Coordinates of C-alpha atoms in Angstrom, one line a residue:
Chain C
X1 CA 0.0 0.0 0.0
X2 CA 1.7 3.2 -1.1
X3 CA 0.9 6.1 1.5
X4 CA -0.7 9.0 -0.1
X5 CA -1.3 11.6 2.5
X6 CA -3.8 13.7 0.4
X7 CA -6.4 10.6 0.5
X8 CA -5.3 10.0 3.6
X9 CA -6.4 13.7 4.7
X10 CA -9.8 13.4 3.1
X11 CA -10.8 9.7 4.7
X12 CA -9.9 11.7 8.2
X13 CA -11.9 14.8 7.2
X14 CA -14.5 12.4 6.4
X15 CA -14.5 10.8 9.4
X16 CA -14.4 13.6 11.2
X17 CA -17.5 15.1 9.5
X18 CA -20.0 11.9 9.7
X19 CA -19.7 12.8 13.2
X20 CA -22.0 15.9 12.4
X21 CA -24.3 13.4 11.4
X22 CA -24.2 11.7 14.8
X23 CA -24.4 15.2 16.5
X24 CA -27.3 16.0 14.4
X25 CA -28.8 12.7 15.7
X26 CA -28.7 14.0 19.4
X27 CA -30.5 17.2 17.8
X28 CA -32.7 15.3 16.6
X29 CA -33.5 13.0 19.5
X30 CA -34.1 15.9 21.4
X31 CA -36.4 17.1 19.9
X32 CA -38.6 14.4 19.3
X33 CA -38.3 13.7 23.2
X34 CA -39.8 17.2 23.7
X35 CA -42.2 17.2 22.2
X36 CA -43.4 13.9 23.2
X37 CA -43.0 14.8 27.3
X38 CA -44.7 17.6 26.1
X39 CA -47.6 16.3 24.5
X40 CA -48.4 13.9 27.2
X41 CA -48.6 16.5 29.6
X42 CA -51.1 18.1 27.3
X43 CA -52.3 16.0 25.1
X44 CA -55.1 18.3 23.6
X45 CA -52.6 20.8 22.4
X46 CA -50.0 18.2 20.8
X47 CA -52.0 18.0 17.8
X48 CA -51.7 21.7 16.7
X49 CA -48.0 21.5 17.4
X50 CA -47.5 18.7 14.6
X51 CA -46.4 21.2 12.2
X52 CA -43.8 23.1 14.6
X53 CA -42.5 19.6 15.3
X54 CA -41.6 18.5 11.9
X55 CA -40.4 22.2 11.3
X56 CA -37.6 21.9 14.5
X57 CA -36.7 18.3 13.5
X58 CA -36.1 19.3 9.4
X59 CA -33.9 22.4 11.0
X60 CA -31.9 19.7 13.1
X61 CA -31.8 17.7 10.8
X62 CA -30.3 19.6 7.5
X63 CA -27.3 20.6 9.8
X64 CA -26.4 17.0 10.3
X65 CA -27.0 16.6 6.3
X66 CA -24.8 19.2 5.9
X67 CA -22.1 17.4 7.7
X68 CA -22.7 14.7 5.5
X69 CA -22.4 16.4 3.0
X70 CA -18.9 17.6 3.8
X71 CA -18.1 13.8 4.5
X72 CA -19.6 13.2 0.5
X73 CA -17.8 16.0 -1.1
X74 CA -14.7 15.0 0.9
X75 CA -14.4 11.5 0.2
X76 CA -15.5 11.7 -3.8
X77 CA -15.0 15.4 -5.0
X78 CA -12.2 17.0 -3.2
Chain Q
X1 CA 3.4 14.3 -13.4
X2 CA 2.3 16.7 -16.5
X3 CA -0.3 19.5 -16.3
X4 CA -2.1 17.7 -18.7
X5 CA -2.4 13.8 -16.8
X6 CA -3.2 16.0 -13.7
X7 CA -5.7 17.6 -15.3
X8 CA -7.1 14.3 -16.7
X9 CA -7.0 12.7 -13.3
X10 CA -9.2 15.7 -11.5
X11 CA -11.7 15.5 -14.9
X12 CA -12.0 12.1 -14.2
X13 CA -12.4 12.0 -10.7
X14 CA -14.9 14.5 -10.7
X15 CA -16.6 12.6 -13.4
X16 CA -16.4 9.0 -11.4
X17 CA -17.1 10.9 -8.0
X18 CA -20.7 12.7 -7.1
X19 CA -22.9 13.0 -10.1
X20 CA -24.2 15.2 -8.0
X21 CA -21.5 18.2 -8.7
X22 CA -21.2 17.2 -12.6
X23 CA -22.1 20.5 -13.8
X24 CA -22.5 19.2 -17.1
X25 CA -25.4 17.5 -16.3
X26 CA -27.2 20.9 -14.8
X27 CA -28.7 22.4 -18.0
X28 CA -30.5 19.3 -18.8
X29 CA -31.7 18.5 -15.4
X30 CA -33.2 22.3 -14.8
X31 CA -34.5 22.1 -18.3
X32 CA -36.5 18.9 -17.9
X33 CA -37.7 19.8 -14.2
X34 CA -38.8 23.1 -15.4
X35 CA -40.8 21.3 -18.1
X36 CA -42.1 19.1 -15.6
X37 CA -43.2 22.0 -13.3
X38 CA -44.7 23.8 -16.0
X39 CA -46.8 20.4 -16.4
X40 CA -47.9 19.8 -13.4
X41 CA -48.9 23.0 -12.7
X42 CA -50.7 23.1 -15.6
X43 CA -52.1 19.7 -14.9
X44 CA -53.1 21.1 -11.1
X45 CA -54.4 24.2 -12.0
X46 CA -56.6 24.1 -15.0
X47 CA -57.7 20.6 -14.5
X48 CA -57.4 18.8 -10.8
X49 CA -57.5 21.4 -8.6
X50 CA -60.2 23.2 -9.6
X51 CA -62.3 19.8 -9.7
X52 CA -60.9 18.1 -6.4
X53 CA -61.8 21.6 -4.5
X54 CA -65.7 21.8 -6.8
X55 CA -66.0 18.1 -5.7
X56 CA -65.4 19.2 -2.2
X57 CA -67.0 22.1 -1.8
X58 CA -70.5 20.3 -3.9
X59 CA -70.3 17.2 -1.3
X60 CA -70.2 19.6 1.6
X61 CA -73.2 21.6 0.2
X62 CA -75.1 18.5 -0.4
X63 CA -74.0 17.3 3.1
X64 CA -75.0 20.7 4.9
X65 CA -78.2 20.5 2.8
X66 CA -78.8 17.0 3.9
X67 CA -78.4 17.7 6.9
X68 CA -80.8 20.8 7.3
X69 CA -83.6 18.8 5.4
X70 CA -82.8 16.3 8.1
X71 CA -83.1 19.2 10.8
X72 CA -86.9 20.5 8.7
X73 CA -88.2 17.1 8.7
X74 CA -87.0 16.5 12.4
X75 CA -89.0 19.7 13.5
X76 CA -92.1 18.6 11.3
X77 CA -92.0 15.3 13.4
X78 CA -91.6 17.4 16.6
X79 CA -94.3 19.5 15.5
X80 CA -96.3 16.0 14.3
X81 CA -96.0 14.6 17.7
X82 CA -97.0 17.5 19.2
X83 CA -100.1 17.9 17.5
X84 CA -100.8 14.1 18.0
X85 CA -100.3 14.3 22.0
X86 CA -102.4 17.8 21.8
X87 CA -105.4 15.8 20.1
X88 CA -104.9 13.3 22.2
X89 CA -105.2 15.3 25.4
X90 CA -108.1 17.0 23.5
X91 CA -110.1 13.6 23.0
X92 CA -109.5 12.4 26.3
X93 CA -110.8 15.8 27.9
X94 CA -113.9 15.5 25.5
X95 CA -113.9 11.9 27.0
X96 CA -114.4 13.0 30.5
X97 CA -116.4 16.0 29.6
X98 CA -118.9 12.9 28.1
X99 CA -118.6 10.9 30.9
X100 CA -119.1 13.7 33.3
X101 CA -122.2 14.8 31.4
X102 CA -123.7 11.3 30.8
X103 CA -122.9 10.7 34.6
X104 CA -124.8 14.1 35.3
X105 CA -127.5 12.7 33.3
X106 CA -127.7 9.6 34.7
X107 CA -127.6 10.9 38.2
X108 CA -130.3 13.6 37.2
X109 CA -132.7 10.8 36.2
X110 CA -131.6 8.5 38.5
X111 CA -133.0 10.9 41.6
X112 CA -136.0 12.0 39.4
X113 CA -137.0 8.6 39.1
X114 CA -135.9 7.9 42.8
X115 CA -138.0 11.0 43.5
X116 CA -141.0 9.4 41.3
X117 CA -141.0 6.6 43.1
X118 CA -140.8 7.7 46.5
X119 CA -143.9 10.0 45.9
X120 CA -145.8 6.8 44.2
X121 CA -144.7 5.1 47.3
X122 CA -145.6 7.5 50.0
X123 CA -149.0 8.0 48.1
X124 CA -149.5 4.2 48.1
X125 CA -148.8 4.1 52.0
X126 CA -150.9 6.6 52.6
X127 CA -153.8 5.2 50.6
X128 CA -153.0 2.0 52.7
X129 CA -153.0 3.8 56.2
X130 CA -156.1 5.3 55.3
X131 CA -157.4 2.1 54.4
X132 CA -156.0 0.2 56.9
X133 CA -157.7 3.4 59.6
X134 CA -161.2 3.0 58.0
X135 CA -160.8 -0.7 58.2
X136 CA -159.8 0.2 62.0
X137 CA -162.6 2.2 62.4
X138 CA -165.2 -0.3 60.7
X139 CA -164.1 -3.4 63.0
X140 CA -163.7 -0.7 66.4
X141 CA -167.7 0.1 65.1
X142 CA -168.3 -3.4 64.5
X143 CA -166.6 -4.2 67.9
X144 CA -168.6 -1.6 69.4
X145 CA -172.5 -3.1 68.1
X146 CA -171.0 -6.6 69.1
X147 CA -170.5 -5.7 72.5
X148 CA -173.2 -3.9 72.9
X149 CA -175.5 -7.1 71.4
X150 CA -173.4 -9.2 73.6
X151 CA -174.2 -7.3 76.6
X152 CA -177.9 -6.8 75.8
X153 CA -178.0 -10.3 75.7
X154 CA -176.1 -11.3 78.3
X155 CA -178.4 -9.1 80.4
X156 CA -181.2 -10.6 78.9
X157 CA -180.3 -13.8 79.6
X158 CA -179.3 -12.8 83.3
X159 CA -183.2 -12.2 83.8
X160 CA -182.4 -8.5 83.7
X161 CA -184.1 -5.9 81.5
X162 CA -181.5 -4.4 79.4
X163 CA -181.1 -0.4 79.2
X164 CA -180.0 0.1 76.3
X165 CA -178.7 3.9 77.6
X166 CA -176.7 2.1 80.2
X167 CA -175.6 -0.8 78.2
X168 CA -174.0 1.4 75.5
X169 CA -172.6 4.1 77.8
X170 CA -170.9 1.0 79.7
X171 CA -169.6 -0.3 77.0
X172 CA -168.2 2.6 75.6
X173 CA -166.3 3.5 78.9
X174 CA -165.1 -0.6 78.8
X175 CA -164.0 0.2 75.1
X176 CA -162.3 3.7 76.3
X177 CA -160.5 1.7 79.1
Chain V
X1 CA -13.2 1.7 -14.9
X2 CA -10.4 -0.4 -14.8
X3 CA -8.0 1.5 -16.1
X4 CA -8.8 4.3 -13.4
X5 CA -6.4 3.4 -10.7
X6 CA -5.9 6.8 -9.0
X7 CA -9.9 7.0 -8.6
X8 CA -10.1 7.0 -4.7
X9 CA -13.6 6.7 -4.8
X10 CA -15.8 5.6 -7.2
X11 CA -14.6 1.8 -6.5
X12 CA -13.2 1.4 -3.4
X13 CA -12.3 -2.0 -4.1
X14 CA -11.1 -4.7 -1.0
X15 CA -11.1 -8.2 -1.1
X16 CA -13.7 -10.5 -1.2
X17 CA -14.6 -8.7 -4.6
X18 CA -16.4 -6.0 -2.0
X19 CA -17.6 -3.4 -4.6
X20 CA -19.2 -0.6 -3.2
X21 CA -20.6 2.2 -6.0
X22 CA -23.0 3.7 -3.9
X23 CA -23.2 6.7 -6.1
X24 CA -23.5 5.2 -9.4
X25 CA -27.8 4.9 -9.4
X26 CA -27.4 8.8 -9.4
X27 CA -25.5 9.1 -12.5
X28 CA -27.2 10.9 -15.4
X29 CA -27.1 8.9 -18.3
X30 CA -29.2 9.5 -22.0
X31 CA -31.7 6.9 -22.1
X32 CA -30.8 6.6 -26.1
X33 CA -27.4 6.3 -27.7
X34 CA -24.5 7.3 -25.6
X35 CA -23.6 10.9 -26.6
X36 CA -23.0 13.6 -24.5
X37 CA -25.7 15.3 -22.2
X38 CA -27.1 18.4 -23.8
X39 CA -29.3 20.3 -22.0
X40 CA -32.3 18.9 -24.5
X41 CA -31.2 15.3 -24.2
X42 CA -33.8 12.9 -23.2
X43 CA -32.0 11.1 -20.0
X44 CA -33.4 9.3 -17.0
X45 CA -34.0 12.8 -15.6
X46 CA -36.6 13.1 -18.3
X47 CA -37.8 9.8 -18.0
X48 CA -38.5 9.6 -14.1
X49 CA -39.6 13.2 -13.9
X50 CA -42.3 12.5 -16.9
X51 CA -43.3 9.3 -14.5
X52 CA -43.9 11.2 -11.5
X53 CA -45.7 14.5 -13.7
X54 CA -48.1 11.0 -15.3
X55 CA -48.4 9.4 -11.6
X56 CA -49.5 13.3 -10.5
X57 CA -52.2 13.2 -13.6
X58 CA -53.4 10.0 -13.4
X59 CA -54.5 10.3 -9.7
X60 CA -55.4 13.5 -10.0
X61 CA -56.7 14.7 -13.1
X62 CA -58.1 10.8 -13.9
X63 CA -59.3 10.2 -10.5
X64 CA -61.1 13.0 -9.7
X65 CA -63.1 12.8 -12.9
X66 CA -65.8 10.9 -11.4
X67 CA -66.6 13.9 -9.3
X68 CA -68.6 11.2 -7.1
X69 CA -70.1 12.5 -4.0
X70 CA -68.9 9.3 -2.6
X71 CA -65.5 9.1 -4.0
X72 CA -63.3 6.2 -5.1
X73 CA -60.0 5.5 -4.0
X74 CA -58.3 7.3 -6.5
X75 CA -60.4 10.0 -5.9
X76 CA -60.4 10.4 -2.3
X77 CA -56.4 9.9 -2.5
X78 CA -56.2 13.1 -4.3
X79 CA -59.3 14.9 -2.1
X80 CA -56.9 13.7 0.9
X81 CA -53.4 15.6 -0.5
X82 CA -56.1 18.5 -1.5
X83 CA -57.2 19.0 2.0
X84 CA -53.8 18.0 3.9
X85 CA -51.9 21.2 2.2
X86 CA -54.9 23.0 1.8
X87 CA -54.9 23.0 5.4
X88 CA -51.2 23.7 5.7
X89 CA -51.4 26.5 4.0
X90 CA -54.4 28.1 5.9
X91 CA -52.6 27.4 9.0
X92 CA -49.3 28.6 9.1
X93 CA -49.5 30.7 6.1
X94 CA -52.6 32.5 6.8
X95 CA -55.9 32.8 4.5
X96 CA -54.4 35.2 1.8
X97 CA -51.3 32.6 1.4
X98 CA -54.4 29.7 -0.4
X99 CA -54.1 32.1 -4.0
X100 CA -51.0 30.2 -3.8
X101 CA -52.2 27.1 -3.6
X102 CA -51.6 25.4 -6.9
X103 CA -48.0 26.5 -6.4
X104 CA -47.5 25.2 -3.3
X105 CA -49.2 21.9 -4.2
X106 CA -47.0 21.7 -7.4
X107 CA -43.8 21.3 -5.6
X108 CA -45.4 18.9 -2.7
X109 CA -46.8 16.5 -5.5
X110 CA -43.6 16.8 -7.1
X111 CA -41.0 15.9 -4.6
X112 CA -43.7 13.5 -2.9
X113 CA -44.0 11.5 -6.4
X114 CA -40.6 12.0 -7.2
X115 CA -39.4 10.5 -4.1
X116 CA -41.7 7.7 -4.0
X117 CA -40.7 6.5 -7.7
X118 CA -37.2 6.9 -6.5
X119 CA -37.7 3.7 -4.1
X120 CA -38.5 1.6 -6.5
X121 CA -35.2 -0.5 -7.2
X122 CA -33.2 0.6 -10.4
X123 CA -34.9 3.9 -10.4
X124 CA -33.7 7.3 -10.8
X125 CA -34.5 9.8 -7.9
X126 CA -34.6 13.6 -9.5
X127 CA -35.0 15.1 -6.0
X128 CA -31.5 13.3 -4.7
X129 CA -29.8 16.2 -7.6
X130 CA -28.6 19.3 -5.9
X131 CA -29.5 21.2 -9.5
X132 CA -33.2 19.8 -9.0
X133 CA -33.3 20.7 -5.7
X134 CA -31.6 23.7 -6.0
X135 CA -33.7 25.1 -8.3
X136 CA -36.8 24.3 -5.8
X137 CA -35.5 26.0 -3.2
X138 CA -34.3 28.8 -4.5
X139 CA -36.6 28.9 -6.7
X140 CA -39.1 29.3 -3.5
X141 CA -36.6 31.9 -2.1
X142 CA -37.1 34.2 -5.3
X143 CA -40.6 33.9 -5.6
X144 CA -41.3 34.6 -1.6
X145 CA -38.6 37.3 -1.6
X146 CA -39.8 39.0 -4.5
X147 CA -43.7 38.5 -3.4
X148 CA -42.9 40.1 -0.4
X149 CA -41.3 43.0 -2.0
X150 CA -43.8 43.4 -4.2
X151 CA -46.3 43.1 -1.4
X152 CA -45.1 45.5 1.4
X153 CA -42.1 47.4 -0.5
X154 CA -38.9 48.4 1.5
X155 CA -41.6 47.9 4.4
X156 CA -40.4 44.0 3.8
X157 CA -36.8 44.7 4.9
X158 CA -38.3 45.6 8.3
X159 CA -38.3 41.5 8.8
X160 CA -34.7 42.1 9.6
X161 CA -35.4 45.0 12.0
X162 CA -36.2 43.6 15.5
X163 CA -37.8 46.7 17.0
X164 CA -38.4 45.0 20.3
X165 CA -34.7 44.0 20.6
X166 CA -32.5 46.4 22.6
X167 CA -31.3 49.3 20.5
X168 CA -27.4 47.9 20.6
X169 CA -28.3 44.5 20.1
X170 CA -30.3 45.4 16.5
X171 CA -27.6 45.6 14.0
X172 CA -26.2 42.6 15.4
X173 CA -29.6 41.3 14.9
X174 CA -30.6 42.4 11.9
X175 CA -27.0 41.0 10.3
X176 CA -27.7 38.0 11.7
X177 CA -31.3 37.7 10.5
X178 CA -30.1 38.8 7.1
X179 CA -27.6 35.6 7.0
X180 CA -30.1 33.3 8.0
X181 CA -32.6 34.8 5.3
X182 CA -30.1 34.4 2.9
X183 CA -28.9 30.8 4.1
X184 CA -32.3 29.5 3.5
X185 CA -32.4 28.8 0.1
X186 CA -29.5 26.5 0.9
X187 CA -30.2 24.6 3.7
X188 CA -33.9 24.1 2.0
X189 CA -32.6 22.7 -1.1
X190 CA -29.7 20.7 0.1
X191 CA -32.2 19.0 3.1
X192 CA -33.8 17.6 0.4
X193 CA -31.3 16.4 -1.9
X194 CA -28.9 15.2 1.2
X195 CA -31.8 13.6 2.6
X196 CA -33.1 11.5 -0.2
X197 CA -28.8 10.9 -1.7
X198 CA -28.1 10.0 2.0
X199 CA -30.7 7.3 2.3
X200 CA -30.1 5.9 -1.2
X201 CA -26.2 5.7 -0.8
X202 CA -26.9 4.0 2.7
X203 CA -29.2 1.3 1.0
X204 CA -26.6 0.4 -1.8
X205 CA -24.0 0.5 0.9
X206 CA -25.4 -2.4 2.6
X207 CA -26.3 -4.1 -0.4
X208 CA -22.5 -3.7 -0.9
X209 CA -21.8 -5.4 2.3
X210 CA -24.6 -8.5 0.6
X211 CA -21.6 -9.7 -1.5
X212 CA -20.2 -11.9 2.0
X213 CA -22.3 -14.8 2.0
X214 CA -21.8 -14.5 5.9
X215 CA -23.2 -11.2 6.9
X216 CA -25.9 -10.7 4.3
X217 CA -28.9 -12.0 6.0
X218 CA -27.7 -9.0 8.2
X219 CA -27.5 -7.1 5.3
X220 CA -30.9 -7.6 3.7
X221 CA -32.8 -7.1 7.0
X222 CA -30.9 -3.9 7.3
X223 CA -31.7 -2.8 4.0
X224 CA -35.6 -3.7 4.7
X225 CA -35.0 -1.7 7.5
X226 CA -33.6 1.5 5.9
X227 CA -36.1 1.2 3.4
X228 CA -38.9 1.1 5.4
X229 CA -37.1 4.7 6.8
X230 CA -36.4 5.7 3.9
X231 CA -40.5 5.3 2.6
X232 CA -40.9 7.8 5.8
X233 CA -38.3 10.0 4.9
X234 CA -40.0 10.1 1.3
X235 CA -42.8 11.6 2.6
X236 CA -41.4 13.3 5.4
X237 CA -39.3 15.0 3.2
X238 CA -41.4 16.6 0.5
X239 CA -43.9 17.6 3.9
X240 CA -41.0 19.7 5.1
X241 CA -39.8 21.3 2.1
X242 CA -44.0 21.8 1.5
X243 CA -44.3 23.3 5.2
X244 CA -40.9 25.6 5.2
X245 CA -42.2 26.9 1.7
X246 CA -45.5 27.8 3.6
X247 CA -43.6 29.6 6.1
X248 CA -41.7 31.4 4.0
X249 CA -44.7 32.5 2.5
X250 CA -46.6 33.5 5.8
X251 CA -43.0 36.1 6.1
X252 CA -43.5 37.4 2.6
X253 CA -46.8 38.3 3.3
X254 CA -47.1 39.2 6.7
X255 CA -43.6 40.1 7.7
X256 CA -43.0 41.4 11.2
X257 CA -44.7 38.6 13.0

């Protein structure tokens, strides 16, 4: 295996990236989880909140696809 | 390594890595989903859309139509059964009202006849006393020449001359006593 | 292929003839003849966004022609998405954002449709291309910014001028507000296409990992798995980009609140 420290660089940057995508996870766990401790304590008002819920998770969510993103362009167009 | 294999490599790693970022690709992409935008929208607004939302809009007028037929015809049944218990309550007062009156009637003729008979009767008893006094009368006279023969007779028969004054005066006095 | 032996990659070849191309399904390819791709080509773009523009007519031009009062499948399918963002928009956008509506439910039924046909195995997803997607989202971003300019003027610009925020603090503010305005465009466009590529490359990774005899029961199950996340992500997907279009829209025309 002949070293090549550019490729190298990039499989490391990539690694390091998907870890966004991890951290994103947590984001998105979190959310989720509030809104359903929420809506059991008040049930009733869960319903109209639907749309703020998928609104919070696609914001916590695009940040981790951005870091996968990096990881993508990292590993096949840098 | 030459400017021109370098430049090779990149073209060709850029062509084997995202087909995402091959630009060359971008005109025909944007053209065709522009084409298929302009389609769809076409397709949604002059023809779907308009029909979904008149199919709609059509079932919930026939549905809020229903529905307030359904209300009319539950007021005419209120209004139905209303009528019915009102004739009803209006027959059963006639009802009584009859009864009442035939009761009156009856009661009416009931003491005139009552009142009818007790007249015939009190007539017929005192017809009877009447009769029953002269009959009284007749036998007291009848008792009265009897015991007055009797004693005539006994005194004739006891050798004594009969007064008839005395015999009848007696006798009346025994009869008082 | 072969001959490409600098190519990092597009073949990250190993032993145990472990072949993982997890990109190539989003290649762009003419569906006749093998010559370059001119922007009037007729490619698998064409071909899978003319499927989901038929799939759109057929269920709702072709279904709704009944006009039953008591409505078919087909039929009540397409009353169903008719309702679902006609309520979306009433609700966040507000009652003046419905004019809208065939806009709005253009670029739901798209991605939705688009997506969908993208699960099917060998297909072509349109929505997993950043130039697709791009173009949505921005797109969305010029229409809404210009709507709202045309609407309420330089009055518009006041969206970035917090006037209940502490007089130092609103330049700050107001910078900040007019990045995130402008970063819009670009995080809604690339949530979609990340989302859908992300999924997709995921699948054919595992079906990569199908090729050892001993770990691909594993690998199947997984890939039900993912797929049956990724049919959720489908719709999920084309809901959010449907819902943050709405709220973009509910700024453009009421800005301020």
């Amino acid at each position: 295996m002949e070293g090549n420290i550019a490729a190298m660089g990039q499989f490391i940057g990539a690694g390091l990236a998907a870890i966004g995508s991890g951290a994103a996870a947590i984001g998105v766990g979190h959310v989720a989880g509030n809104f359903l401790a929420g809506a059991l304590r008040n049930p009733s008002a869960a319903g109209s909140q639907t749309a703020t819920l998928f609104i919070g998770l696609a914001f916590a969510e695009a940040l981790g696809i951005f870091s996968f993103l990096v990881a993508l362009l990292l590993m096949f167009a840098v | 390594m030459t400017t021109t294999t370098t430049t090779e490599v990149a073209g060709e790693a850029a062509k084997a890595g995202m087909p995402q970022l091959d630009f060359s690709t971008f005109p025909n992409q944007i053209f065709w989903l522009l084409v298929t935008l302009t389609v769809i929208y076409l397709v949604l607004s002059r023809v779907a859309l308009p029909r979904i939302g008149g199919t709609i809009a059509n079932r919930k007028g026939t549905i809020t139509a229903d529905l307030s037929a359904a209300e009319e015809l539950k007021q005419k049944a209120v209004a139905a059964e209303a009528a019915y218990n009102e004739a009803l309550a209006n027959a059963r007062s006639e009802a009584a009202k009859i009864i009442a009156a035939a009761k009156a009637d009856i009661q009416a003729d009931l003491a005139k006849a009552g009142a009818k008979a007790d007249a015939e009767i009190a007539a017929k008893a005192a017809e009877s006393s009447k009769r029953i006094d002269e009959i009284k009368q007749g036998a007291v006279a009848a008792v009265e020449t009897v015991a007055k023969d009797t004693a005539a007779e006994l005194v004739g028969a006891l050798g004594g001359k009969a007064d008839a004054a005395a015999i009848s005066a007696a006798v009346a006095a025994r009869l008082k006593g | 292929m072969t001959k490409r032996t600098t190519d990092v990659a597009g073949e990250a070849h190993s032993e145990g003839g472990l072949v993982f191309h997890p990109l190539d399904q989003f290649k762009v390819t003419p569906l006749f003849g093998d010559g370059p791709v001119e922007w009037y080509t007729i490619t698998n773009v064409t071909l899978w966004m003319a499927l989901a523009a038929l799939v759109i007519t057929l269920v709702f031009a072709v279904g709704s022609r009944g006009r039953a009062l008591v409505p078919s499948r087909l039929q009540s399918v397409g009353e169903m998405a008719y309702g679902f963002i006609h309520n979306m928009i009433e609700e966040v956008a507000g009652h003046d954002g419905v004019k809208y509506f065939p806009i709005i439910m253009t670029l739901f039924l798209f991605i939705l449709s688009a997506n969908f046909l993208g699960l099917i195995p060998m297909s072509f997803t349109p929505t997993s291309h950043i130039a697709v997607s791009a173009v949505l989202g921005f797109g969305v971003f010029f229409f809404v910014t210009l709507l709202g300019l045309y609407k309420h003027g330089l009055h518009f610009l006041g969206m970035f001028w917090m006037s209940d925020a502490p007089l130092v603090l609103r330049p700050i503010i107001a910078i900040i507000e007019v990045i995130s305005y402008f970063v819009r465009p670009v995080s809604h466009s690339i949530r979609l296409a990340g989302n859908i590529m992300a999924g997709h490359a995921v699948i054919k990774v595992f079906a990569g990992f199908a090729a050892i005899a001993a770990i691909s029961p594993v690998s199947v199950l997984a890939i039900t798995a993912i797929y049956g996340l990724e049919v959720l992500v489908a719709f999920i997907q084309a809901y959010v980009f449907t819902i943050l279009t709405c709220v973009y829209l509910k700024d453009a025309l009421h800005p301020g609140h």
